[in-house]
Coordinates of C-alpha atoms in Angstrom, one line a residue:
Chain V
M219 CA 61.1 15.3 25.5
D220 CA 63.2 12.0 26.7
L221 CA 61.4 9.7 24.2
T222 CA 62.7 11.9 21.3
A223 CA 66.0 11.3 23.2
V224 CA 65.4 8.0 23.0
I225 CA 64.4 7.3 19.5
I226 CA 66.8 9.2 18.1
V227 CA 69.8 7.6 19.7
E228 CA 68.4 4.3 18.4
I229 CA 67.7 5.7 14.8
L230 CA 71.5 6.7 14.8
Y231 CA 72.4 2.6 16.6
T232 CA 70.3 1.7 13.9
I233 CA 72.1 3.3 10.7
A234 CA 75.1 3.0 11.8
S235 CA 75.1 -1.0 12.9
L236 CA 73.4 -1.3 9.1
I237 CA 76.9 0.1 7.8
I238 CA 79.3 -1.3 9.7
I239 CA 78.1 -5.2 8.3
S240 CA 77.4 -4.0 5.2
S241 CA 80.8 -2.1 5.1
G242 CA 82.5 -5.1 4.0
L243 CA 80.8 -5.9 1.5
A244 CA 80.7 -2.8 0.1
V245 CA 84.4 -2.7 -0.1
I246 CA 84.3 -5.8 -2.4
F247 CA 81.5 -5.0 -4.0
G248 CA 82.2 -1.6 -4.9
M249 CA 86.7 -2.1 -6.3
M250 CA 85.4 -5.7 -8.1
K251 CA 82.1 -6.2 -8.4
V252 CA 81.9 -8.7 -6.5
I253 CA 79.2 -10.0 -4.0
N254 CA 80.6 -12.1 -1.5
F255 CA 77.6 -14.5 -0.7
A256 CA 79.9 -15.8 2.4
H257 CA 80.1 -12.8 4.2
G258 CA 77.8 -13.4 6.5
E259 CA 79.4 -16.3 7.9
F260 CA 83.1 -14.1 7.9
M261 CA 80.5 -11.9 10.5
M262 CA 80.3 -15.1 12.5
I263 CA 83.5 -15.6 12.7
G264 CA 85.3 -12.9 13.2
G265 CA 82.5 -13.1 16.4
Y266 CA 83.4 -16.3 17.4
A267 CA 87.4 -15.4 16.8
T268 CA 86.3 -12.3 19.8
I269 CA 84.7 -14.9 21.7
I270 CA 86.9 -17.1 22.4
A271 CA 90.1 -13.9 22.8
V272 CA 88.1 -12.8 25.5
K273 CA 87.1 -16.0 27.2
S274 CA 91.3 -17.1 27.0
G275 CA 91.8 -13.6 28.7
I276 CA 92.5 -10.7 26.3
N277 CA 91.6 -7.1 26.6
I278 CA 87.7 -6.8 24.7
Y279 CA 88.4 -3.8 22.3
V280 CA 91.7 -5.8 21.0
S281 CA 89.5 -8.8 20.6
I282 CA 87.3 -6.4 18.9
L283 CA 88.9 -4.5 16.7
I284 CA 92.7 -6.2 16.3
I285 CA 91.6 -10.1 16.8
A286 CA 88.3 -10.5 14.6
P287 CA 89.9 -8.4 11.8
L288 CA 92.6 -10.5 11.9
V289 CA 91.7 -13.8 11.6
V290 CA 88.9 -13.1 9.1
G291 CA 91.2 -10.4 7.1
I292 CA 93.9 -14.2 6.8
I293 CA 90.8 -16.2 5.4
G294 CA 89.2 -14.4 3.0
V295 CA 93.5 -13.8 1.2
I296 CA 93.1 -17.5 1.5
I297 CA 89.9 -17.9 0.3
E298 CA 89.9 -15.5 -2.8
R299 CA 93.6 -16.9 -3.7
L300 CA 92.1 -21.0 -3.7
I301 CA 89.0 -19.7 -5.3
I302 CA 87.6 -16.7 -6.1
R303 CA 90.8 -15.8 -8.3
H304 CA 89.3 -17.9 -10.8
L305 CA 85.9 -16.4 -11.4
Y306 CA 86.4 -12.8 -11.4
G307 CA 85.0 -11.2 -14.4
R308 CA 81.8 -14.1 -13.6
L309 CA 78.8 -11.8 -11.5
V310 CA 76.9 -15.6 -10.8
D311 CA 79.6 -17.5 -11.2
T312 CA 81.3 -15.6 -7.9
M313 CA 77.9 -15.1 -6.2
L314 CA 77.1 -19.1 -6.4
A315 CA 81.3 -20.3 -5.6
T316 CA 80.7 -17.6 -2.6
W317 CA 77.1 -19.0 -1.6
G318 CA 78.2 -22.8 -1.7
I319 CA 81.8 -21.3 0.6
S320 CA 79.6 -19.6 3.3
I321 CA 76.7 -23.1 3.5
V322 CA 80.9 -25.3 4.5
L323 CA 81.8 -22.4 6.5
I324 CA 78.4 -22.9 8.4
G325 CA 79.1 -27.1 8.2
L326 CA 83.3 -26.6 9.5
A327 CA 81.7 -23.9 12.6
T328 CA 78.5 -26.5 13.3
M329 CA 81.5 -29.1 13.4
I330 CA 84.1 -27.4 15.8
F331 CA 81.7 -25.3 17.7
G332 CA 78.9 -27.3 18.0
N333 CA 75.1 -26.6 17.9
T334 CA 74.8 -24.1 21.2
T335 CA 74.8 -20.2 21.4
E336 CA 77.7 -19.2 23.0
G337 CA 78.0 -15.2 23.9
I338 CA 79.9 -12.4 26.6
T339 CA 78.7 -9.3 27.9
T340 CA 79.0 -6.2 26.8
P341 CA 82.1 -4.0 28.7
I342 CA 79.6 -1.0 28.7
S343 CA 76.9 -0.3 31.2
G344 CA 73.5 1.5 30.6
W345 CA 72.7 5.3 30.4
Q346 CA 69.8 6.6 32.1
I347 CA 67.9 9.6 30.2
G348 CA 65.1 10.4 32.1
D349 CA 62.7 7.8 32.8
Y350 CA 64.1 5.4 30.0
R351 CA 67.9 3.6 29.9
I352 CA 70.0 3.2 26.8
N353 CA 72.7 0.0 26.1
G354 CA 75.7 1.8 26.3
Y355 CA 77.3 -0.1 24.0
N356 CA 74.3 2.0 21.5
F357 CA 77.4 4.3 21.7
F358 CA 79.9 2.9 20.6
I359 CA 79.1 0.7 17.7
I360 CA 77.7 4.6 16.4
M361 CA 81.0 5.8 17.6
I362 CA 82.4 3.3 16.1
A363 CA 80.6 3.7 12.6
I364 CA 81.8 7.1 12.3
L365 CA 85.6 6.2 12.6
I366 CA 84.6 3.3 9.5
V367 CA 83.1 5.6 7.5
S368 CA 85.7 9.2 7.6
L369 CA 88.6 6.6 7.8
G370 CA 87.4 5.9 4.4
Y371 CA 86.9 8.7 3.2
Y372 CA 90.8 9.9 4.0
L373 CA 91.7 6.6 2.9
L374 CA 90.0 6.8 -0.5
K375 CA 90.3 11.0 -0.5
F376 CA 93.8 11.9 0.2
T377 CA 95.9 8.9 0.5
K378 CA 98.2 7.5 -2.7
L379 CA 96.8 4.4 -2.0
G380 CA 93.4 5.7 -2.6
L381 CA 94.3 7.0 -5.1
I382 CA 95.1 4.2 -7.4
A383 CA 92.5 1.9 -5.9
R384 CA 90.0 4.6 -7.4
G385 CA 92.0 4.8 -10.4
A386 CA 91.6 0.7 -10.4
M387 CA 87.9 0.5 -9.6
Q388 CA 86.7 2.8 -12.6
D389 CA 88.8 1.2 -14.9
P390 CA 91.6 -1.9 -14.0
N391 CA 93.7 -1.8 -17.4
V392 CA 94.6 1.6 -17.8
A393 CA 95.9 0.7 -13.5
S394 CA 97.4 -2.0 -15.1
S395 CA 98.8 -0.8 -17.5
L396 CA 100.1 2.1 -16.1
G397 CA 102.0 -0.8 -13.6
Y398 CA 100.0 -1.8 -11.0
N399 CA 99.1 -5.3 -10.4
P400 CA 95.3 -5.9 -10.6
D401 CA 95.4 -9.2 -9.4
R402 CA 97.4 -7.6 -6.0
I403 CA 95.2 -4.3 -5.6
Y404 CA 92.5 -7.5 -5.5
M405 CA 93.9 -9.5 -3.0
T406 CA 94.7 -6.4 -1.0
T407 CA 90.6 -5.2 -1.3
F408 CA 89.3 -8.4 -0.3
F409 CA 91.5 -8.6 2.8
I410 CA 90.7 -4.6 3.7
G411 CA 86.8 -5.9 3.1
S412 CA 87.5 -9.6 4.5
A413 CA 88.9 -7.5 7.6
F414 CA 85.4 -5.4 8.0
S415 CA 83.5 -7.9 7.7
G416 CA 85.5 -9.9 11.0
M417 CA 84.5 -6.7 12.9
A418 CA 81.6 -6.2 12.6
G419 CA 81.4 -9.8 13.8
G420 CA 83.5 -8.9 16.9
I421 CA 81.1 -5.8 17.4
L422 CA 78.2 -7.6 16.8
A423 CA 79.4 -10.2 18.8
P424 CA 78.6 -9.2 22.6
L425 CA 75.1 -8.5 21.3
V426 CA 73.3 -11.3 20.5
G427 CA 73.9 -15.3 21.2
L428 CA 76.5 -16.3 18.3
T429 CA 75.2 -20.4 16.3
P430 CA 76.8 -20.9 13.7
N431 CA 74.5 -19.9 11.0
W432 CA 74.3 -16.1 12.9
G433 CA 75.1 -15.4 9.9
T434 CA 72.9 -14.8 7.5
A435 CA 70.4 -13.6 9.7
Y436 CA 72.6 -10.5 8.1
I437 CA 73.7 -11.2 5.1
A438 CA 70.2 -9.7 3.1
K439 CA 69.8 -6.7 5.4
A440 CA 73.7 -5.8 3.9
F441 CA 73.4 -7.1 0.7
I442 CA 70.2 -4.7 0.2
T443 CA 71.9 -2.3 1.2
V444 CA 75.2 -2.1 -1.0
V445 CA 73.5 -3.2 -4.0
V446 CA 70.9 -0.1 -4.0
G447 CA 73.8 1.8 -2.1
G448 CA 75.2 1.4 -5.8
P449 CA 78.4 2.6 -7.3
S450 CA 79.8 4.8 -4.4
I451 CA 81.8 3.6 -1.5
I452 CA 80.7 5.8 0.5
T453 CA 78.5 8.6 0.1
G454 CA 76.0 4.8 -1.9
L455 CA 77.0 2.7 1.9
L456 CA 75.6 6.2 3.9
S457 CA 72.3 7.0 1.4
S458 CA 71.4 3.7 1.6
S459 CA 72.4 2.5 5.6
T460 CA 70.4 6.4 6.3
L461 CA 67.5 5.9 4.0
F462 CA 66.3 1.8 5.5
G463 CA 67.9 2.8 9.3
S464 CA 65.6 5.4 9.8
V465 CA 63.1 3.3 7.7
N466 CA 63.3 0.4 10.1
Q467 CA 63.2 2.5 13.3
I468 CA 60.2 3.9 12.3
F469 CA 58.4 1.3 11.5
S470 CA 59.6 -1.1 14.2
F471 CA 57.9 2.3 17.7
I472 CA 54.7 2.6 15.0
T473 CA 54.6 -1.7 14.9
T474 CA 56.1 -4.0 15.9
P475 CA 60.6 -5.3 14.8
V476 CA 59.0 -7.5 12.5
W477 CA 57.1 -4.9 10.2
G478 CA 60.0 -2.6 11.0
E479 CA 62.3 -4.9 9.1
V480 CA 59.0 -5.6 6.7
A481 CA 59.3 -2.2 5.7
L482 CA 63.1 -2.0 5.8
L483 CA 62.5 -4.6 2.6
V484 CA 60.1 -3.4 1.2
T485 CA 61.2 -0.1 1.0
A486 CA 64.7 -1.9 -1.0
I487 CA 61.9 -3.1 -3.7
I488 CA 60.4 -0.2 -4.5
L489 CA 63.7 1.5 -4.8
L490 CA 65.7 -0.9 -6.9
R491 CA 62.0 -0.8 -9.1
L492 CA 62.6 2.7 -9.0
L493 CA 66.7 3.5 -9.2
P494 CA 68.0 -0.1 -10.7
K495 CA 71.9 0.9 -10.6
G496 CA 71.4 2.4 -6.6
I497 CA 71.4 5.6 -5.3
T498 CA 74.6 6.7 -6.6
N499 CA 74.5 5.9 -10.1
S500 CA 71.6 8.8 -10.2
I501 CA 72.0 10.8 -7.1
F502 CA 74.9 11.4 -5.8
R503 CA 76.8 10.8 -9.5
G504 CA 80.4 10.9 -9.3
K505 CA 80.6 10.6 -5.0
L506 CA 82.9 9.0 -3.4
Chain R
M783 CA 66.2 -35.0 -35.7
Q784 CA 63.9 -33.6 -34.9
S785 CA 62.1 -37.3 -34.4
I786 CA 65.4 -38.6 -32.8
S787 CA 64.9 -36.0 -31.0
Q788 CA 61.4 -37.3 -29.8
K789 CA 62.6 -41.0 -29.9
R790 CA 64.4 -40.5 -27.2
L791 CA 62.0 -38.6 -24.9
V792 CA 59.8 -42.0 -25.6
S793 CA 62.1 -43.8 -25.0
G794 CA 63.0 -41.7 -21.5
V795 CA 59.6 -42.1 -20.5
I796 CA 59.4 -45.9 -20.9
L797 CA 62.7 -45.7 -18.5
A798 CA 60.7 -43.4 -16.6
L799 CA 57.5 -46.2 -15.5
L800 CA 59.9 -49.2 -15.4
A801 CA 61.9 -46.8 -12.7
M802 CA 58.8 -46.6 -11.5
Y803 CA 58.1 -49.7 -10.7
I804 CA 61.6 -50.8 -10.0
L805 CA 62.7 -48.5 -6.9
P806 CA 60.5 -48.9 -4.6
N807 CA 62.4 -52.4 -4.1
F808 CA 65.5 -50.6 -3.2
I809 CA 64.4 -47.1 -1.2
E810 CA 61.4 -46.7 1.4
Y811 CA 58.3 -44.8 -0.5
S812 CA 58.6 -42.4 1.5
T813 CA 61.3 -41.4 0.9
L814 CA 61.2 -41.2 -2.7
S815 CA 58.3 -38.9 -3.2
L816 CA 60.2 -36.6 -1.3
L817 CA 63.4 -37.3 -3.8
I818 CA 60.0 -36.9 -6.8
I819 CA 58.4 -33.3 -5.3
Y820 CA 62.1 -32.4 -4.8
A821 CA 62.8 -33.2 -8.4
I822 CA 59.6 -31.4 -9.7
L823 CA 60.7 -28.0 -7.6
A824 CA 64.1 -28.0 -9.4
L825 CA 62.9 -28.1 -12.8
S826 CA 60.8 -25.9 -11.8
L827 CA 64.3 -23.5 -11.7
G828 CA 65.8 -25.7 -14.2
L829 CA 63.4 -23.8 -16.6
I830 CA 63.3 -20.3 -15.3
W831 CA 67.2 -20.0 -15.2
G832 CA 68.4 -22.1 -17.6
F833 CA 66.0 -21.8 -20.4
G834 CA 64.9 -18.1 -20.3
G835 CA 68.6 -16.7 -18.5
I836 CA 66.5 -15.7 -15.2
L837 CA 68.4 -17.2 -12.6
C838 CA 66.1 -16.3 -9.3
F839 CA 67.4 -16.4 -6.5
G840 CA 63.8 -17.1 -4.7
Q841 CA 62.5 -20.4 -5.8
A842 CA 61.6 -21.4 -2.5
A843 CA 59.4 -18.6 -2.1
F844 CA 57.0 -20.7 -4.8
F845 CA 57.4 -23.9 -2.8
G846 CA 56.4 -22.4 0.7
L847 CA 53.5 -20.6 -1.1
G848 CA 52.0 -23.2 -2.7
A849 CA 52.5 -25.3 0.3
Y850 CA 50.2 -22.3 2.4
S851 CA 47.9 -22.0 0.4
Y852 CA 47.1 -25.4 0.1
A853 CA 47.1 -25.9 3.4
V854 CA 44.9 -22.9 3.9
F855 CA 42.5 -23.9 1.1
A856 CA 42.4 -27.5 2.1
V857 CA 41.6 -26.7 5.7
N858 CA 39.0 -24.3 4.5
I859 CA 37.0 -26.5 1.5
G860 CA 37.7 -29.4 3.4
E861 CA 39.0 -32.0 -0.1
S862 CA 42.2 -31.6 -1.6
S863 CA 41.1 -31.6 -5.2
I864 CA 40.2 -27.5 -5.6
P865 CA 42.8 -26.7 -3.1
F866 CA 45.9 -28.6 -5.4
I867 CA 45.0 -26.0 -8.6
L868 CA 44.6 -23.2 -6.4
A869 CA 47.9 -23.8 -5.2
I870 CA 49.2 -24.2 -8.3
L871 CA 47.5 -20.4 -9.3
T872 CA 48.2 -18.9 -6.7
P873 CA 52.2 -18.7 -7.0
A874 CA 51.9 -18.7 -11.0
L875 CA 49.8 -15.6 -10.0
F876 CA 52.4 -13.9 -7.4
A877 CA 55.5 -15.4 -9.7
L878 CA 53.2 -13.3 -12.6
I879 CA 52.6 -10.2 -10.3
L880 CA 56.4 -9.8 -9.4
G881 CA 58.0 -11.2 -12.6
A882 CA 55.8 -8.2 -14.7
I883 CA 57.5 -5.5 -12.4
M884 CA 60.8 -6.7 -11.9
F885 CA 60.5 -7.2 -16.3
Y886 CA 59.1 -3.8 -16.6
G887 CA 61.1 -2.6 -15.1
K888 CA 64.4 -4.0 -17.1
L889 CA 66.4 -5.4 -14.1
S890 CA 68.8 -8.2 -14.2
D891 CA 71.3 -10.2 -12.9
V892 CA 72.2 -9.5 -9.9
Y893 CA 69.3 -6.5 -9.5
L894 CA 66.9 -9.5 -9.9
G895 CA 68.3 -11.8 -7.7
V896 CA 68.3 -9.3 -4.6
I897 CA 64.5 -8.6 -5.2
T898 CA 63.3 -12.0 -5.3
L899 CA 66.1 -13.1 -2.5
V900 CA 63.8 -9.6 -1.0
V901 CA 60.8 -11.5 -1.1
T902 CA 61.6 -14.6 -0.2
L903 CA 62.8 -12.9 3.4
I904 CA 59.4 -10.6 3.9
L905 CA 57.7 -14.4 3.0
F906 CA 59.8 -15.7 5.9
R907 CA 59.1 -12.8 8.2
F908 CA 55.6 -12.9 7.3
A909 CA 55.2 -16.5 8.2
N910 CA 57.2 -16.5 11.3
S911 CA 55.0 -13.4 13.4
T912 CA 52.0 -15.0 12.8
A913 CA 52.2 -16.2 15.4
G914 CA 49.0 -14.7 17.1
P915 CA 44.8 -15.9 17.1
E916 CA 44.9 -12.9 14.8
Y917 CA 46.7 -13.8 11.8
A918 CA 43.5 -16.4 9.9
I919 CA 42.5 -17.4 6.7
G920 CA 38.9 -18.3 7.3
K921 CA 39.5 -21.0 9.5
A922 CA 43.1 -21.8 8.6
R923 CA 45.4 -20.5 11.3
L924 CA 48.8 -19.8 10.1
G925 CA 50.6 -20.7 13.4
G926 CA 53.4 -18.5 12.7
F927 CA 56.7 -20.5 14.1
N928 CA 55.2 -24.0 15.2
G929 CA 53.7 -24.2 11.0
M930 CA 50.2 -24.9 10.8
P931 CA 49.5 -28.8 10.7
N932 CA 46.0 -30.6 10.6
F933 CA 45.0 -29.9 6.4
H934 CA 43.1 -32.5 4.4
T935 CA 45.9 -34.0 2.3
L936 CA 45.1 -35.3 -0.8
N937 CA 42.6 -37.2 -1.4
V938 CA 40.7 -39.2 -4.5
P939 CA 38.9 -35.9 -6.7
G940 CA 35.3 -36.0 -5.9
M941 CA 35.9 -38.3 -2.6
P942 CA 37.1 -36.6 -0.1
D943 CA 37.6 -39.7 2.0
V944 CA 39.9 -41.4 0.5
Y945 CA 42.8 -40.4 1.1
I946 CA 46.0 -40.7 -1.4
W947 CA 48.9 -41.8 0.8
D948 CA 51.7 -44.2 0.9
L949 CA 53.0 -46.4 -1.7
D950 CA 49.6 -44.8 -4.2
F951 CA 50.9 -40.4 -3.0
Y952 CA 54.1 -42.4 -4.4
Y953 CA 52.7 -43.6 -7.7
V954 CA 50.6 -39.7 -8.2
C955 CA 53.7 -38.2 -8.2
F956 CA 55.9 -40.2 -9.8
I957 CA 53.4 -40.0 -12.5
L958 CA 52.6 -35.8 -12.1
L959 CA 57.2 -35.9 -12.2
I960 CA 56.4 -36.8 -16.3
I961 CA 53.5 -35.0 -16.7
C962 CA 55.3 -31.7 -16.3
F963 CA 58.2 -33.1 -17.9
I964 CA 57.1 -34.3 -21.4
S965 CA 54.8 -30.9 -21.3
L966 CA 57.7 -28.5 -21.1
Y967 CA 59.7 -30.7 -23.5
F968 CA 56.4 -29.8 -25.6
L969 CA 57.2 -26.1 -24.1
I970 CA 60.9 -25.2 -25.0
K971 CA 60.0 -26.7 -28.5
S972 CA 56.9 -24.7 -29.2
S973 CA 57.8 -21.2 -30.5
F974 CA 56.8 -19.1 -27.0
G975 CA 59.7 -21.6 -25.9
R976 CA 61.7 -20.6 -28.3
I977 CA 61.5 -17.4 -28.5
C978 CA 62.1 -17.5 -24.7
I979 CA 65.4 -19.5 -24.4
A980 CA 66.4 -17.2 -27.9
I981 CA 66.4 -14.0 -24.9
G982 CA 68.5 -16.3 -22.2
Q983 CA 71.0 -16.3 -24.7
N984 CA 70.7 -12.8 -26.0
E985 CA 67.7 -10.5 -25.3
Q986 CA 68.6 -7.4 -27.1
R987 CA 68.8 -9.1 -30.7
I988 CA 65.4 -10.8 -29.7
E989 CA 64.0 -6.8 -29.2
L990 CA 65.4 -5.3 -32.1
I991 CA 64.1 -7.9 -33.5
G992 CA 60.4 -6.9 -32.8
Y993 CA 59.4 -9.3 -29.5
D994 CA 58.5 -7.6 -26.2
V995 CA 61.2 -9.5 -24.4
R996 CA 59.2 -8.1 -21.0
K997 CA 55.7 -10.1 -21.7
Y998 CA 57.6 -12.5 -22.4
K999 CA 59.7 -13.6 -19.5
T1000 CA 57.2 -12.2 -17.2
I1001 CA 54.3 -14.9 -18.6
F1002 CA 58.2 -17.5 -18.5
F1003 CA 58.6 -17.1 -15.1
G1004 CA 55.1 -17.8 -13.8
I1005 CA 55.0 -20.8 -15.9
G1006 CA 58.3 -21.0 -13.2
G1007 CA 55.8 -19.9 -10.5
G1008 CA 52.8 -22.6 -11.2
L1009 CA 55.1 -25.5 -11.3
A1010 CA 57.0 -24.8 -7.5
G1011 CA 53.5 -24.3 -6.7
L1012 CA 53.0 -27.4 -7.1
A1013 CA 55.7 -29.2 -6.0
G1014 CA 54.7 -27.5 -2.7
A1015 CA 51.2 -27.8 -2.5
L1016 CA 52.1 -32.0 -2.8
Y1017 CA 55.3 -31.3 -0.2
A1018 CA 52.3 -30.4 1.9
S1019 CA 50.6 -33.3 1.6
W1020 CA 53.6 -35.5 2.6
A1021 CA 54.8 -33.5 5.6
E1022 CA 51.2 -33.3 6.9
I1023 CA 52.9 -29.5 8.2
V1024 CA 54.3 -26.6 6.5
T1025 CA 56.4 -24.1 8.0
P1026 CA 58.1 -20.7 7.2
G1027 CA 61.3 -23.2 6.9
L1028 CA 59.6 -23.5 3.7
F1029 CA 60.8 -19.9 2.5
S1030 CA 64.3 -20.1 4.2
L1031 CA 67.4 -19.0 2.1
S1032 CA 68.8 -22.5 2.7
Q1033 CA 65.1 -24.0 0.8
S1034 CA 66.3 -21.7 -1.7
A1035 CA 70.2 -23.2 -2.4
E1036 CA 70.3 -25.6 -2.5
I1037 CA 67.1 -25.8 -5.1
I1038 CA 70.1 -23.7 -6.9
I1039 CA 72.8 -26.6 -6.3
W1040 CA 70.2 -29.0 -7.6
C1041 CA 69.8 -27.2 -10.4
I1042 CA 73.9 -26.5 -11.2
V1043 CA 74.9 -29.9 -10.1
G1044 CA 72.6 -31.4 -12.1
G1045 CA 73.0 -29.4 -15.1
V1046 CA 71.8 -25.9 -16.3
G1047 CA 70.2 -25.9 -19.2
T1048 CA 68.5 -29.3 -19.7
L1049 CA 65.9 -30.9 -18.3
S1050 CA 66.9 -33.6 -17.2
G1051 CA 69.5 -32.2 -15.5
P1052 CA 67.7 -30.8 -13.0
I1053 CA 66.1 -33.8 -11.7
L1054 CA 68.9 -35.7 -12.1
G1055 CA 70.9 -33.6 -9.4
A1056 CA 67.4 -33.0 -7.2
V1057 CA 67.9 -37.0 -6.8
I1058 CA 71.3 -37.4 -5.8
L1059 CA 70.5 -35.2 -3.9
G1060 CA 68.3 -35.6 -2.1
L1061 CA 70.1 -39.1 -1.6
L1062 CA 72.6 -37.6 -0.9
K1063 CA 71.6 -35.9 2.3
Y1064 CA 69.1 -38.5 3.6
Y1065 CA 72.7 -40.7 4.0
L1066 CA 74.6 -37.8 5.3
G1067 CA 71.1 -37.0 7.9
Q1068 CA 72.4 -40.8 9.4
Q1069 CA 75.4 -40.7 10.1
S1070 CA 77.8 -37.6 12.6
L1071 CA 81.0 -38.1 11.4
V1072 CA 80.4 -34.6 8.5
D1073 CA 78.3 -32.0 8.8
N1074 CA 75.8 -32.3 6.2
N1075 CA 76.2 -28.5 4.8
L1076 CA 80.4 -28.7 4.7
V1077 CA 79.1 -31.6 1.6
I1078 CA 76.7 -29.8 0.1
G1079 CA 78.6 -26.0 0.2
S1080 CA 82.2 -28.0 -0.8
I1081 CA 80.6 -29.8 -3.8
L1082 CA 79.0 -26.6 -5.1
V1083 CA 81.9 -25.1 -5.1
L1084 CA 83.6 -27.3 -6.7
F1085 CA 80.8 -27.4 -9.1
V1086 CA 80.9 -24.5 -9.6
L1087 CA 84.7 -24.2 -10.7
F1088 CA 86.0 -27.6 -12.2
L1089 CA 82.3 -28.1 -13.9
P1090 CA 80.3 -25.0 -14.0
N1091 CA 77.6 -27.4 -17.5
G1092 CA 76.5 -30.3 -13.9
L1093 CA 76.4 -34.1 -13.9
S1094 CA 74.0 -33.9 -17.0
P1095 CA 75.7 -33.0 -20.3
A1096 CA 79.0 -34.5 -18.8
L1097 CA 77.3 -37.9 -18.7
A1098 CA 75.5 -37.4 -21.5
N1099 CA 79.4 -36.4 -23.6
L1100 CA 80.7 -39.6 -22.1
W1101 CA 77.5 -41.8 -23.4
V1102 CA 78.4 -40.6 -26.8
K1103 CA 81.9 -42.2 -26.9
I1104 CA 81.6 -44.6 -25.4
T1105 CA 78.3 -45.7 -28.1
V1106 CA 80.6 -44.2 -30.3
K1107 CA 83.9 -46.1 -29.4
T1108 CA 81.6 -49.5 -29.5
K1109 CA 80.3 -48.6 -32.8
S1110 CA 81.4 -49.6 -35.7
R1111 CA 83.8 -46.7 -37.8
R1112 CA 81.9 -46.2 -40.3
P1113 CA 78.7 -43.9 -39.3
N1114 CA 81.4 -41.4 -39.2
T1115 CA 83.2 -42.0 -42.2
R1116 CA 80.1 -41.9 -43.8
R1117 CA 79.4 -38.7 -42.6
K1118 CA 83.1 -37.2 -43.5
K1119 CA 82.1 -38.2 -46.8
V1120 CA 79.2 -36.4 -46.9
S1121 CA 80.5 -33.0 -45.2
R1122 CA 83.3 -33.6 -48.3
A1123 CA 81.6 -33.3 -50.8
V1124 CA 79.3 -30.2 -49.6
R1125 CA 82.5 -28.4 -49.4
G1126 CA 83.3 -29.8 -52.9
I1127 CA 79.8 -27.6 -53.8
H1128 CA 80.6 -24.5 -52.1
N1129 CA 84.3 -24.8 -53.6
E1130 CA 82.5 -25.0 -56.9

């Protein structure tokens, strides 16, 4: 009984963390069809921003939920204006350019912070369930994931901003002929996407030792979650995160965490072979 | 046209042979050997990306697989000739299977990138987790994060005690590079190569003409994998250790950057890119002012933005401009006359 509860919480936690680390990439890919390979490094910057803010005495929740997204969002917009703006519509070139940016950011972080591990402690203490103990911070991550998904759904479905965004997503030409500047829509999207990446970095920062190339561990996972999810941002993110999170945790319990990860990656390959355009292109078609 | 480009090939090979003897006077030959191994690796991606239009994010998978299979077979067999051949065949076979999975499923672009990337990651994770004694192939323990040292390095075929090392190893690498270059040159000139190039340019049209695009792409991908495996086997022999780092994301990134900087769509470009960036990395490693990643990343971004065709075509254009300026104008005017004559015929 206790074990089942723990396993369920662990599975929920894995799904939630997949949602959190992929949301930034999903926003940018879903809206602009741009794969941001520097996503992992945006997370890394978010993590450093959080750690610096906490160490200089700012409340940890303020650092995670406000400072990290703001810092990374601004950096994202600068990069978008300088580099990515010139490459819209060239899928492979944007991927390569953002890959270059990610390498540059790793280099910069190494020069600034050095090749050392930084860390802060988690703000929530553990909970006891029967004989087992669960990290209380896991619940915080699950809460944030639920918040992100419902807020995203609300914004896209019920607000005017969301309507414009969905319109621009479906057909940028029609949106621009109706008087909405696609350039500004893209810039805003990139800001929001980068801000999500930064927040993801801030949320995960207390759980890990932060090094300059920490982000590379996440980019592949986020990448496959988003691509397998397919064209619908929220349904795609939810369905692929749920699938991958469950596969990963179940295999981790049966064997070892390494095989859990391998199982996740193999599932991704099989899924892409069967549904080459993502889950939401063939199963949940037309959802948000 | 054919004879001109073949004349160019012959003069290029002669220049390369000259360079092979001159270069060791300037740079240590162990560094040079590594640069040449990188060049072969770059050629493997340059072939499938530049000519077949297949952007593989996981070329490092075949490179690492080549290195690992060389090491495993060398430990078990105790000499280097058969492992060397197997180190080419294993990644080639792996690439064929992977290619068949992808191309018969009609995957392209981003999805191709995802799958190759994920496969590389699986191999990386797997190789990292093989530290225990239960992970062994025959006598060879895979060694996990620490890698596999102590295997038989390259020897003269048939004589397991006569090792090829130092300057001789450098010559072997260089000659292998030249052989690869020439065979790829003839490969892309062959009818098979022409079809592959055409597929890279317009897949749908070739399919409608009646060729089985999936088969051609798979075989082409397999050739690229085998070539990367060759580079891997040489690397294993050069480094005398294989580690999971060979499968890493940064290794794949490096190969792509060599191709972009050198020039995608040419055979000389990737070689040029690998040598230049390899040297740059070597010199950057000797100072601590600027981080290596910062420079390499900036180069990638700048090339994607401003010189997407790479150095090789740019240099070729420059060369043409210089030679046209210095030569007399006669051939130029003659060409104009000819074209005028042709136009005249058309007008009649």
